[in-house]
Short mmCIF file of C-alpha atoms in Angstrom, two decimals:
data_model
loop_
_atom_site.label_atom_id
_atom_site.label_comp_id
_atom_site.label_asym_id
_atom_site.label_seq_id
_atom_site.Cartn_x
_atom_site.Cartn_y
_atom_site.Cartn_z
CA MET A 182 -12.62 -21.47 20.71
CA ALA A 183 -13.25 -19.66 17.48
CA ASN A 184 -14.68 -21.47 14.79
CA ASN A 185 -14.17 -18.90 11.90
CA PRO A 186 -15.05 -19.67 8.22
CA VAL A 187 -12.42 -19.98 5.70
CA ILE A 188 -12.03 -19.67 1.70
CA PRO A 189 -12.07 -23.11 0.29
CA ARG A 190 -8.81 -23.78 -1.92
CA THR A 191 -11.17 -24.58 -4.87
CA GLN A 192 -12.25 -20.83 -4.79
CA HIS A 193 -8.85 -19.79 -4.96
CA ALA A 194 -8.07 -22.02 -7.98
CA ARG A 195 -11.39 -20.65 -9.77
CA ARG A 196 -10.24 -17.03 -9.02
CA ARG A 197 -6.95 -17.79 -10.51
CA LYS A 198 -8.52 -19.25 -13.65
CA GLN A 199 -10.78 -16.27 -14.24
CA LEU A 200 -7.92 -13.83 -13.86
CA MET A 201 -5.81 -15.77 -16.42
CA ARG A 202 -8.73 -16.12 -18.81
CA MET A 203 -9.05 -12.27 -18.69
CA ALA A 204 -5.36 -11.62 -19.05
CA GLY A 205 -5.29 -14.06 -21.99
CA ASN A 206 -2.63 -16.70 -23.30
CA ASP A 207 -0.01 -14.52 -24.18
CA ALA A 208 0.36 -12.76 -20.50
CA ILE A 209 2.23 -13.35 -17.35
CA LEU A 210 0.84 -12.29 -13.90
CA ILE A 211 3.41 -11.59 -11.21
CA LEU A 212 2.31 -11.18 -7.50
CA PRO A 213 4.93 -10.61 -4.79
CA ALA A 214 4.35 -11.21 -1.34
CA ALA A 215 3.82 -8.10 0.87
CA PRO A 216 7.53 -7.50 2.47
CA GLU A 217 8.48 -7.89 6.27
CA ARG A 218 8.42 -4.52 8.00
CA VAL A 219 10.99 -3.45 10.68
CA ARG A 220 9.36 -1.88 13.84
CA SER A 221 12.53 -1.00 15.45
CA ARG A 222 16.05 -2.39 14.98
CA ASP A 223 15.67 -6.12 14.74
CA THR A 224 11.99 -6.39 15.61
CA HIS A 225 9.27 -6.61 13.12
CA TYR A 226 5.64 -5.55 12.68
CA PRO A 227 3.20 -8.55 12.98
CA TYR A 228 3.29 -10.09 9.26
CA ARG A 229 0.04 -9.44 7.03
CA GLN A 230 0.30 -10.94 3.77
CA ASP A 231 -0.64 -8.96 0.68
CA SER A 232 -4.33 -8.86 0.12
CA ASP A 233 -4.07 -9.94 -3.73
CA LEU A 234 -1.87 -12.82 -2.93
CA LEU A 235 -4.59 -13.90 -0.23
CA TYR A 236 -7.29 -13.54 -2.86
CA LEU A 237 -5.61 -15.70 -5.35
CA ALA A 238 -3.91 -18.33 -3.18
CA GLY A 239 -4.22 -17.90 0.56
CA PHE A 240 -0.68 -18.31 1.01
CA PRO A 241 0.42 -16.53 4.40
CA GLU A 242 4.13 -16.66 4.42
CA PRO A 243 6.71 -13.89 3.41
CA GLU A 244 9.36 -14.06 0.84
CA ALA A 245 7.01 -15.48 -1.82
CA VAL A 246 5.91 -14.83 -5.27
CA LEU A 247 2.90 -16.05 -7.19
CA VAL A 248 3.30 -16.42 -11.07
CA LEU A 249 0.55 -17.15 -13.37
CA VAL A 250 1.42 -18.06 -17.04
CA PRO A 251 -1.76 -18.71 -18.93
CA GLY A 252 -1.75 -21.48 -21.29
CA ARG A 253 1.75 -23.05 -20.08
CA LYS A 254 1.86 -26.52 -21.19
CA HIS A 255 4.14 -27.54 -17.93
CA GLY A 256 1.81 -25.68 -15.42
CA GLU A 257 0.17 -22.21 -15.14
CA ASN A 258 0.15 -21.80 -11.57
CA LEU A 259 3.60 -21.24 -10.03
CA LEU A 260 4.59 -20.29 -6.71
CA PHE A 261 8.19 -19.23 -5.43
CA CYS A 262 8.43 -19.69 -1.61
CA ARG A 263 11.07 -20.27 1.22
CA GLU A 264 12.64 -23.79 1.67
CA ARG A 265 12.04 -25.76 4.75
CA ASP A 266 14.76 -25.14 7.15
CA PRO A 267 14.77 -26.87 10.73
CA ALA A 268 17.04 -24.28 11.99
CA ARG A 269 15.15 -21.30 11.08
CA GLU A 270 11.83 -23.01 11.73
CA ALA A 271 13.06 -23.61 15.42
CA TRP A 272 12.97 -19.88 15.73
CA ASP A 273 10.30 -18.56 13.55
CA GLY A 274 7.81 -21.55 13.20
CA PRO A 275 6.91 -24.17 10.43
CA ARG A 276 7.18 -23.12 6.69
CA THR A 277 5.37 -24.77 3.78
CA GLY A 278 8.37 -25.27 1.55
CA PRO A 279 7.70 -25.54 -2.18
CA GLU A 280 6.75 -29.58 -1.87
CA GLY A 281 4.04 -28.35 0.72
CA ALA A 282 2.97 -25.50 -1.50
CA VAL A 283 1.93 -27.76 -4.25
CA ASP A 284 -0.11 -30.10 -2.02
CA ALA A 285 -1.62 -27.50 0.44
CA TYR A 286 -2.26 -24.62 -1.99
CA GLY A 287 -3.08 -26.39 -5.45
CA MET A 288 -0.03 -25.12 -7.12
CA ASP A 289 1.16 -26.83 -10.36
CA ASP A 290 4.64 -26.31 -9.23
CA ALA A 291 6.77 -24.40 -6.94
CA TYR A 292 10.26 -23.43 -6.39
CA PRO A 293 12.58 -22.03 -3.84
CA ILE A 294 12.39 -18.41 -3.84
CA ASP A 295 16.29 -18.23 -3.94
CA ASP A 296 16.07 -19.79 -7.78
CA ILE A 297 13.88 -16.89 -8.90
CA ASP A 298 16.76 -15.23 -10.61
CA GLU A 299 17.32 -18.12 -12.77
CA ILE A 300 13.73 -19.30 -13.36
CA LEU A 301 11.76 -16.00 -13.92
CA PRO A 302 13.38 -14.73 -16.99
CA GLY A 303 12.77 -17.87 -18.72
CA LEU A 304 9.00 -17.52 -17.94
CA LEU A 305 8.72 -13.84 -19.03
CA GLU A 306 10.39 -14.72 -22.54
CA GLY A 307 7.86 -15.29 -25.37
CA ARG A 308 5.13 -13.61 -23.15
CA THR A 309 3.85 -10.42 -24.70
CA ARG A 310 2.22 -8.69 -21.76
CA VAL A 311 3.23 -8.55 -17.84
CA TYR A 312 0.55 -7.71 -15.42
CA TYR A 313 1.96 -6.45 -12.27
CA HIS A 314 1.22 -3.72 -9.62
CA PHE A 315 4.06 -1.06 -10.35
CA GLY A 316 5.30 1.23 -7.84
CA ARG A 317 3.70 -0.58 -4.77
CA ASP A 318 7.20 -2.52 -3.86
CA THR A 319 10.32 -0.26 -5.28
CA ASP A 320 12.79 -3.25 -4.44
CA PHE A 321 10.51 -5.74 -6.04
CA ASP A 322 10.17 -3.24 -9.22
CA LEU A 323 13.97 -3.17 -9.84
CA LYS A 324 13.94 -7.14 -9.48
CA LEU A 325 11.44 -7.28 -12.35
CA ILE A 326 13.35 -4.80 -14.56
CA GLY A 327 16.49 -6.64 -14.09
CA TRP A 328 14.71 -9.89 -15.24
CA LEU A 329 13.38 -8.24 -18.28
CA ASN A 330 16.62 -6.78 -19.06
CA ARG A 331 18.11 -10.32 -19.08
CA VAL A 332 15.51 -11.43 -21.56
CA ARG A 333 16.17 -8.27 -23.63
CA ALA A 334 20.01 -8.97 -23.89
CA GLN A 335 19.01 -12.42 -25.65
CA VAL A 336 17.06 -10.73 -28.40
CA ARG A 337 19.67 -11.25 -31.15
CA ARG A 338 19.68 -14.99 -30.29
CA GLY A 339 15.65 -14.83 -30.90
CA ALA A 340 14.40 -14.26 -27.52
CA GLU A 341 11.12 -12.53 -27.43
CA PRO A 342 10.82 -10.11 -24.33
CA PRO A 343 7.35 -8.67 -23.24
CA HIS A 344 6.62 -5.42 -24.72
CA GLU A 345 3.40 -4.43 -22.83
CA PHE A 346 3.23 -3.38 -19.00
CA LEU A 347 -0.12 -3.49 -17.64
CA GLU A 348 -1.36 -2.39 -14.03
CA LEU A 349 -2.71 -5.96 -12.60
CA GLY A 350 -5.30 -4.08 -10.49
CA HIS A 351 -7.36 -3.30 -13.98
CA LEU A 352 -8.36 -6.80 -14.00
CA LEU A 353 -8.12 -7.93 -10.18
CA ASP A 354 -9.63 -5.07 -8.50
CA GLU A 355 -12.91 -5.56 -10.21
CA MET A 356 -13.01 -9.09 -9.41
CA ARG A 357 -12.33 -8.40 -5.74
CA LEU A 358 -15.25 -5.72 -5.71
CA PHE A 359 -17.71 -8.55 -6.08
CA LYS A 360 -17.89 -10.65 -2.71
CA SER A 361 -18.73 -14.26 -2.89
CA ARG A 362 -21.10 -16.35 -0.58
CA ASP A 363 -17.81 -17.46 1.18
CA GLU A 364 -16.46 -14.03 1.46
CA LEU A 365 -19.60 -12.96 3.02
CA LYS A 366 -19.60 -15.66 5.58
CA LEU A 367 -16.17 -14.17 6.79
CA MET A 368 -17.43 -10.55 6.44
CA ARG A 369 -20.19 -11.43 8.66
CA LYS A 370 -18.01 -13.04 11.02
CA ALA A 371 -15.70 -10.14 11.16
CA ALA A 372 -18.88 -7.80 11.75
CA GLN A 373 -20.44 -10.18 14.70
CA VAL A 374 -16.92 -10.12 16.46
CA THR A 375 -16.74 -6.34 15.90
CA VAL A 376 -20.29 -5.79 17.38
CA LEU A 377 -19.11 -7.84 20.55
CA ALA A 378 -16.14 -5.59 20.74
CA HIS A 379 -17.97 -2.31 20.65
CA GLN A 380 -20.42 -3.59 23.20
CA ALA A 381 -17.54 -4.34 25.61
CA ALA A 382 -16.11 -0.75 25.11
CA MET A 383 -20.05 0.63 26.02
CA ARG A 384 -20.08 -1.53 29.25
CA ALA A 385 -16.63 -0.61 30.15
CA ALA A 386 -17.32 3.29 29.81
CA ARG A 387 -17.63 5.54 32.57
CA PRO A 388 -16.30 8.97 33.49
CA GLY A 389 -12.77 8.97 34.10
CA VAL A 390 -11.88 5.93 31.71
CA ARG A 391 -8.74 6.16 29.63
CA GLU A 392 -9.24 5.99 25.73
CA TYR A 393 -6.52 3.13 25.80
CA GLU A 394 -8.43 1.25 28.51
CA LEU A 395 -11.57 0.99 26.15
CA GLN A 396 -9.12 0.11 23.31
CA ALA A 397 -8.10 -2.55 25.40
CA GLU A 398 -11.65 -3.95 25.88
CA ILE A 399 -12.38 -3.69 22.05
CA GLU A 400 -9.15 -5.36 20.94
CA ARG A 401 -9.20 -8.44 23.70
CA VAL A 402 -12.76 -9.44 22.00
CA PHE A 403 -10.99 -9.41 18.66
CA ARG A 404 -8.25 -11.70 19.73
CA ALA A 405 -10.54 -13.82 21.88
CA HIS A 406 -12.09 -14.67 18.48
CA ASP A 407 -8.97 -15.41 16.67
CA GLY A 408 -9.16 -12.01 14.90
CA TYR A 409 -6.85 -8.77 14.69
CA PRO A 410 -7.49 -5.13 14.51
CA ALA A 411 -8.18 -4.45 10.76
CA TYR A 412 -6.84 -0.87 11.23
CA GLY A 413 -5.70 1.17 14.11
CA SER A 414 -8.63 1.40 16.49
CA ILE A 415 -9.69 5.09 16.95
CA VAL A 416 -11.12 5.85 20.63
CA GLY A 417 -11.85 9.75 20.82
CA ALA A 418 -13.25 11.05 23.91
CA GLY A 419 -14.81 14.67 23.83
CA ALA A 420 -13.05 17.04 21.16
CA ASN A 421 -10.73 13.92 20.13
CA GLY A 422 -13.98 12.63 18.30
CA CYS A 423 -13.63 15.60 16.06
CA VAL A 424 -10.20 14.41 14.84
CA LEU A 425 -11.07 11.69 11.88
CA HIS A 426 -7.79 9.76 12.31
CA TYR A 427 -7.22 9.97 15.90
CA ILE A 428 -4.86 7.53 17.30
CA ALA A 429 -3.49 8.58 20.43
CA ASN A 430 -5.95 6.98 22.32
CA SER A 431 -4.56 8.19 25.66
CA ALA A 432 -6.98 11.30 26.94
CA LYS A 433 -9.34 10.33 29.95
CA ALA A 434 -13.06 10.65 29.30
CA LYS A 435 -14.88 13.45 31.53
CA ASP A 436 -18.28 13.23 32.67
CA GLY A 437 -20.42 14.67 29.98
CA ASP A 438 -18.18 13.75 27.29
CA LEU A 439 -18.98 11.56 24.05
CA VAL A 440 -16.68 8.84 23.11
CA LEU A 441 -16.39 7.93 19.19
CA VAL A 442 -15.11 4.71 18.75
CA ASP A 443 -14.32 3.48 15.24
CA ALA A 444 -12.78 -0.05 15.41
CA GLY A 445 -13.12 -3.36 13.47
CA ALA A 446 -11.92 -6.82 13.45
CA GLU A 447 -10.07 -8.70 10.53
CA ILE A 448 -11.19 -12.31 10.42
CA GLY A 449 -9.46 -14.53 8.11
CA GLY A 450 -8.20 -11.66 6.12
CA TYR A 451 -11.39 -9.74 5.87
CA ALA A 452 -12.23 -6.59 7.57
CA ALA A 453 -15.22 -5.10 9.35
CA ASP A 454 -15.48 -1.40 10.08
CA ILE A 455 -18.04 0.07 12.70
CA THR A 456 -18.19 3.38 14.39
CA ARG A 457 -20.38 4.36 17.33
CA THR A 458 -20.48 7.54 19.43
CA PHE A 459 -21.94 7.25 22.84
CA PRO A 460 -22.07 9.26 26.11
CA VAL A 461 -19.31 8.18 28.73
CA ASN A 462 -21.99 8.54 31.41
CA GLY A 463 -24.54 6.51 29.68
CA ARG A 464 -26.95 9.91 28.94
CA PHE A 465 -26.82 12.24 26.01
CA SER A 466 -27.14 15.91 26.54
CA LYS A 467 -29.73 17.83 24.26
CA GLU A 468 -27.13 19.09 21.94
CA GLN A 469 -25.58 15.86 21.59
CA ARG A 470 -28.79 13.94 21.01
CA ALA A 471 -29.77 16.25 18.54
CA LEU A 472 -26.56 15.98 16.49
CA HIS A 473 -26.75 12.23 17.13
CA ASP A 474 -30.31 12.09 15.58
CA LEU A 475 -29.41 13.93 12.67
CA VAL A 476 -26.26 11.69 11.82
CA GLY A 477 -28.99 8.71 12.17
CA ALA A 478 -31.35 10.61 9.87
CA ALA A 479 -28.76 10.79 7.37
CA GLN A 480 -27.54 7.28 7.59
CA ALA A 481 -31.22 6.05 6.99
CA ALA A 482 -31.39 8.44 4.03
CA ALA A 483 -28.00 6.82 2.59
CA LEU A 484 -29.27 3.04 3.34
CA ALA A 485 -32.57 4.21 1.60
CA GLN A 486 -30.12 4.66 -1.80
CA ALA A 487 -28.38 1.18 -1.16
CA ARG A 488 -29.95 -1.19 -3.82
CA PRO A 489 -29.11 -2.46 -7.17
CA GLY A 490 -29.19 0.09 -10.05
CA VAL A 491 -28.75 3.02 -8.06
CA PRO A 492 -25.36 5.19 -8.39
CA TYR A 493 -23.00 4.60 -5.75
CA GLU A 494 -22.78 8.52 -5.16
CA ALA A 495 -26.53 8.67 -4.47
CA GLY A 496 -25.89 7.68 -0.84
CA HIS A 497 -23.47 10.49 -0.14
CA ASP A 498 -25.75 13.09 -1.92
CA ALA A 499 -28.43 12.04 0.23
CA VAL A 500 -26.34 12.23 3.35
CA VAL A 501 -24.93 15.75 2.43
CA GLU A 502 -28.84 17.16 2.11
CA THR A 503 -29.99 15.77 5.30
CA LEU A 504 -26.85 16.83 7.15
CA THR A 505 -27.11 20.41 5.61
CA GLU A 506 -30.67 20.60 6.15
CA GLY A 507 -30.39 19.79 9.77
CA LEU A 508 -27.30 22.19 10.22
CA LEU A 509 -29.42 25.03 9.06
CA GLN A 510 -32.26 24.31 11.44
CA PHE A 511 -29.86 24.16 14.41
CA GLY A 512 -28.06 27.76 13.14
CA LEU A 513 -24.85 26.03 12.38
CA LEU A 514 -25.11 26.98 8.85
CA LYS A 515 -27.00 30.12 7.67
CA GLY A 516 -28.93 30.60 4.17
CA LYS A 517 -30.42 28.48 1.64
CA LEU A 518 -30.28 24.86 1.44
CA GLU A 519 -29.12 24.52 -2.38
CA LYS A 520 -26.29 27.26 -1.90
CA ASN A 521 -25.07 25.74 1.16
CA ILE A 522 -24.59 22.26 -0.74
CA ALA A 523 -23.65 23.92 -4.07
CA ASP A 524 -21.01 26.01 -2.44
CA GLY A 525 -19.59 23.19 0.08
CA SER A 526 -20.30 25.29 3.16
CA TYR A 527 -21.44 21.92 4.82
CA LYS A 528 -17.72 20.54 4.56
CA ARG A 529 -16.88 22.84 7.74
CA PHE A 530 -18.66 20.04 9.74
CA TYR A 531 -18.67 17.06 7.42
CA LEU A 532 -15.23 16.60 6.09
CA HIS A 533 -15.37 13.30 4.19
CA LYS A 534 -17.22 11.13 1.79
CA THR A 535 -20.09 8.87 3.06
CA GLY A 536 -18.33 5.56 2.67
CA HIS A 537 -15.98 3.01 0.93
CA TRP A 538 -15.43 -0.38 -0.55
CA ILE A 539 -14.80 -3.07 2.41
CA GLY A 540 -13.33 -6.56 2.05
CA LEU A 541 -9.61 -8.00 2.35
CA ASP A 542 -8.82 -4.22 2.69
CA VAL A 543 -10.71 -2.03 5.04
CA HIS A 544 -10.62 0.48 2.08
CA ASP A 545 -11.23 -2.10 -0.32
CA VAL A 546 -10.10 -2.04 -3.99
CA GLY A 547 -12.44 -0.94 -6.94
CA ASP A 548 -13.53 1.90 -9.13
CA TYR A 549 -16.08 4.35 -7.78
CA ARG A 550 -16.75 5.80 -11.20
CA ILE A 551 -16.78 4.61 -14.61
CA ASP A 552 -16.09 6.99 -17.56
CA GLY A 553 -16.40 9.65 -15.25
CA GLN A 554 -19.71 8.68 -14.01
CA SER A 555 -20.69 7.32 -10.37
CA ARG A 556 -20.94 3.35 -11.02
CA LEU A 557 -24.36 1.60 -10.23
CA LEU A 558 -24.58 -0.65 -7.33
CA GLU A 559 -24.79 -4.37 -8.18
CA PRO A 560 -25.46 -7.38 -5.74
CA GLY A 561 -22.05 -8.42 -4.09
CA MET A 562 -20.61 -5.16 -3.87
CA ALA A 563 -20.13 -4.54 -0.03
CA PHE A 564 -19.35 -0.56 1.45
CA THR A 565 -19.58 1.29 4.56
CA ILE A 566 -22.22 4.17 5.24
CA GLU A 567 -20.56 6.33 7.73
CA PRO A 568 -21.98 9.92 7.91
CA GLY A 569 -20.52 12.21 10.64
CA LEU A 570 -20.64 15.58 12.07
CA TYR A 571 -17.65 17.47 13.81
CA ILE A 572 -18.07 20.82 15.35
CA PRO A 573 -14.19 22.12 16.11
CA PRO A 574 -13.68 23.09 19.77
CA ASP A 575 -12.48 26.31 18.72
CA ASP A 576 -15.02 27.35 16.18
CA LYS A 577 -16.16 30.80 17.75
CA SER A 578 -18.96 31.42 14.95
CA VAL A 579 -21.05 28.46 16.61
CA ALA A 580 -22.80 28.72 20.13
CA ALA A 581 -20.52 27.23 22.76
CA LYS A 582 -22.82 24.46 23.56
CA TRP A 583 -22.25 23.00 20.16
CA ARG A 584 -18.36 23.13 20.02
CA GLY A 585 -16.18 19.94 20.79
CA ILE A 586 -19.23 17.37 19.63
CA GLY A 587 -17.92 14.75 17.20
CA ILE A 588 -20.29 12.12 16.01
CA ARG A 589 -19.99 9.37 13.49
CA THR A 590 -22.26 6.25 13.05
CA GLU A 591 -20.83 3.53 10.56
CA ASP A 592 -22.07 0.23 9.20
CA ASP A 593 -21.15 -2.37 6.77
CA ILE A 594 -23.55 -3.23 4.00
CA VAL A 595 -23.76 -5.56 0.81
CA ILE A 596 -25.89 -5.06 -2.22
CA THR A 597 -28.32 -8.09 -2.62
CA LYS A 598 -30.77 -8.76 -5.47
CA ASP A 599 -33.68 -6.88 -4.03
CA GLY A 600 -31.87 -4.32 -1.70
CA HIS A 601 -29.14 -4.45 0.85
CA GLU A 602 -28.03 -6.58 4.03
CA VAL A 603 -26.48 -4.75 7.11
CA LEU A 604 -23.49 -6.87 7.93
CA THR A 605 -23.21 -5.02 11.03
CA GLU A 606 -26.64 -5.39 12.40
CA GLY A 607 -27.17 -6.09 16.27
CA LEU A 608 -25.36 -3.25 17.91
CA ALA A 609 -27.23 -0.35 19.53
CA ARG A 610 -27.28 2.42 16.93
CA SER A 611 -30.07 5.21 17.78
CA ALA A 612 -29.63 7.26 20.79
CA ASP A 613 -32.34 5.59 22.60
CA GLU A 614 -30.82 2.35 21.78
CA ILE A 615 -27.40 3.16 23.19
CA GLU A 616 -28.80 4.68 26.37
CA GLU A 617 -30.90 1.62 27.02
CA PHE A 618 -27.86 -0.67 26.37
CA MET A 619 -25.74 1.23 28.59
CA ALA A 620 -28.54 1.33 31.37
CA ALA A 621 -28.30 -2.51 31.54
CA ARG A 622 -24.57 -2.57 32.31
#
């Protein structure tokens, strides 16, 4: 049975307090739940709550709105949510209800979501600034405009509508960028489960296996630990590994193919993101090993830059230099190192950046640059390091022996006071480690 860590309610309350302090006493902050999404006709995709609402309240249900009103005498933390409804609950499962939301989620007050049209205009009145994610949910944007217009219509009677509208992400994204101890417990758990899932895929690999069979092994491990895929699992055999966001996962892996697996578990809302590339028969060919070793060297170069005070971009620069140097040695690129970097020639084989922030979203929020400069790394920042090489199968300008090889190696790290911690430690990474693990199957 999974015994996964949880974020304590007291931490949600502290986050709300910090956010309201930053917003100021004349502000109001409005955070709607993620809408439910139709998959087909009357069936829905599995529901996933909006990450900001999870971060601030941990409330998992749809049809809800969190409203924070700093300095309000009658309560600052308000939640609108669905009422209890035994008939609906018999079909869809239990609901918290407004009464339960106050007790279970530490709200000052909670109201039925059906009453929001009557109540919210009154909460907007007298506030100067509205913090909200404009443009994310068009239907809710229109509702908010309607409530504002209701307040504006009362101006002659002395109503004071808000006159400043600010992107909530300016405050909240920066908070979410720095991970707490409790968040890191969940991220370590997601990483551990993802390691087990990748090991299951390596154990199941054999010539003739279908990509979806390996996907099934991976996602079985996620569910067995009360997790879900944090994103669509990528399982690309042979030249499919050269497609960055390959999702068909239907081809057969042939003897001699590499399999690129990019898959991560989500545990308690927090994502892991690991990529490994391994030979389906357990042995790398000479060319596969050469490129795999080069990607490994590039990842090591980026890891060496992962410490406080170093620009985030330094890891990518180190990867680009290492990969370009290797591509020149193998004859895949021609000319001088500096010129190939300056003119972007390496991008033929390395198409993406070296990583991204990770947390409640697999591509998590947070600025990468401040005032036009790459921001400096600080303790608590968590991100991926994922160099890769992709030699298109139809690229006639390179020797046939290299064509159709796609390799990526990805791990998740967090910056510590004196360096970094690899959250995804414990999974075979080098060609030797992978061959050794697969030989023991």
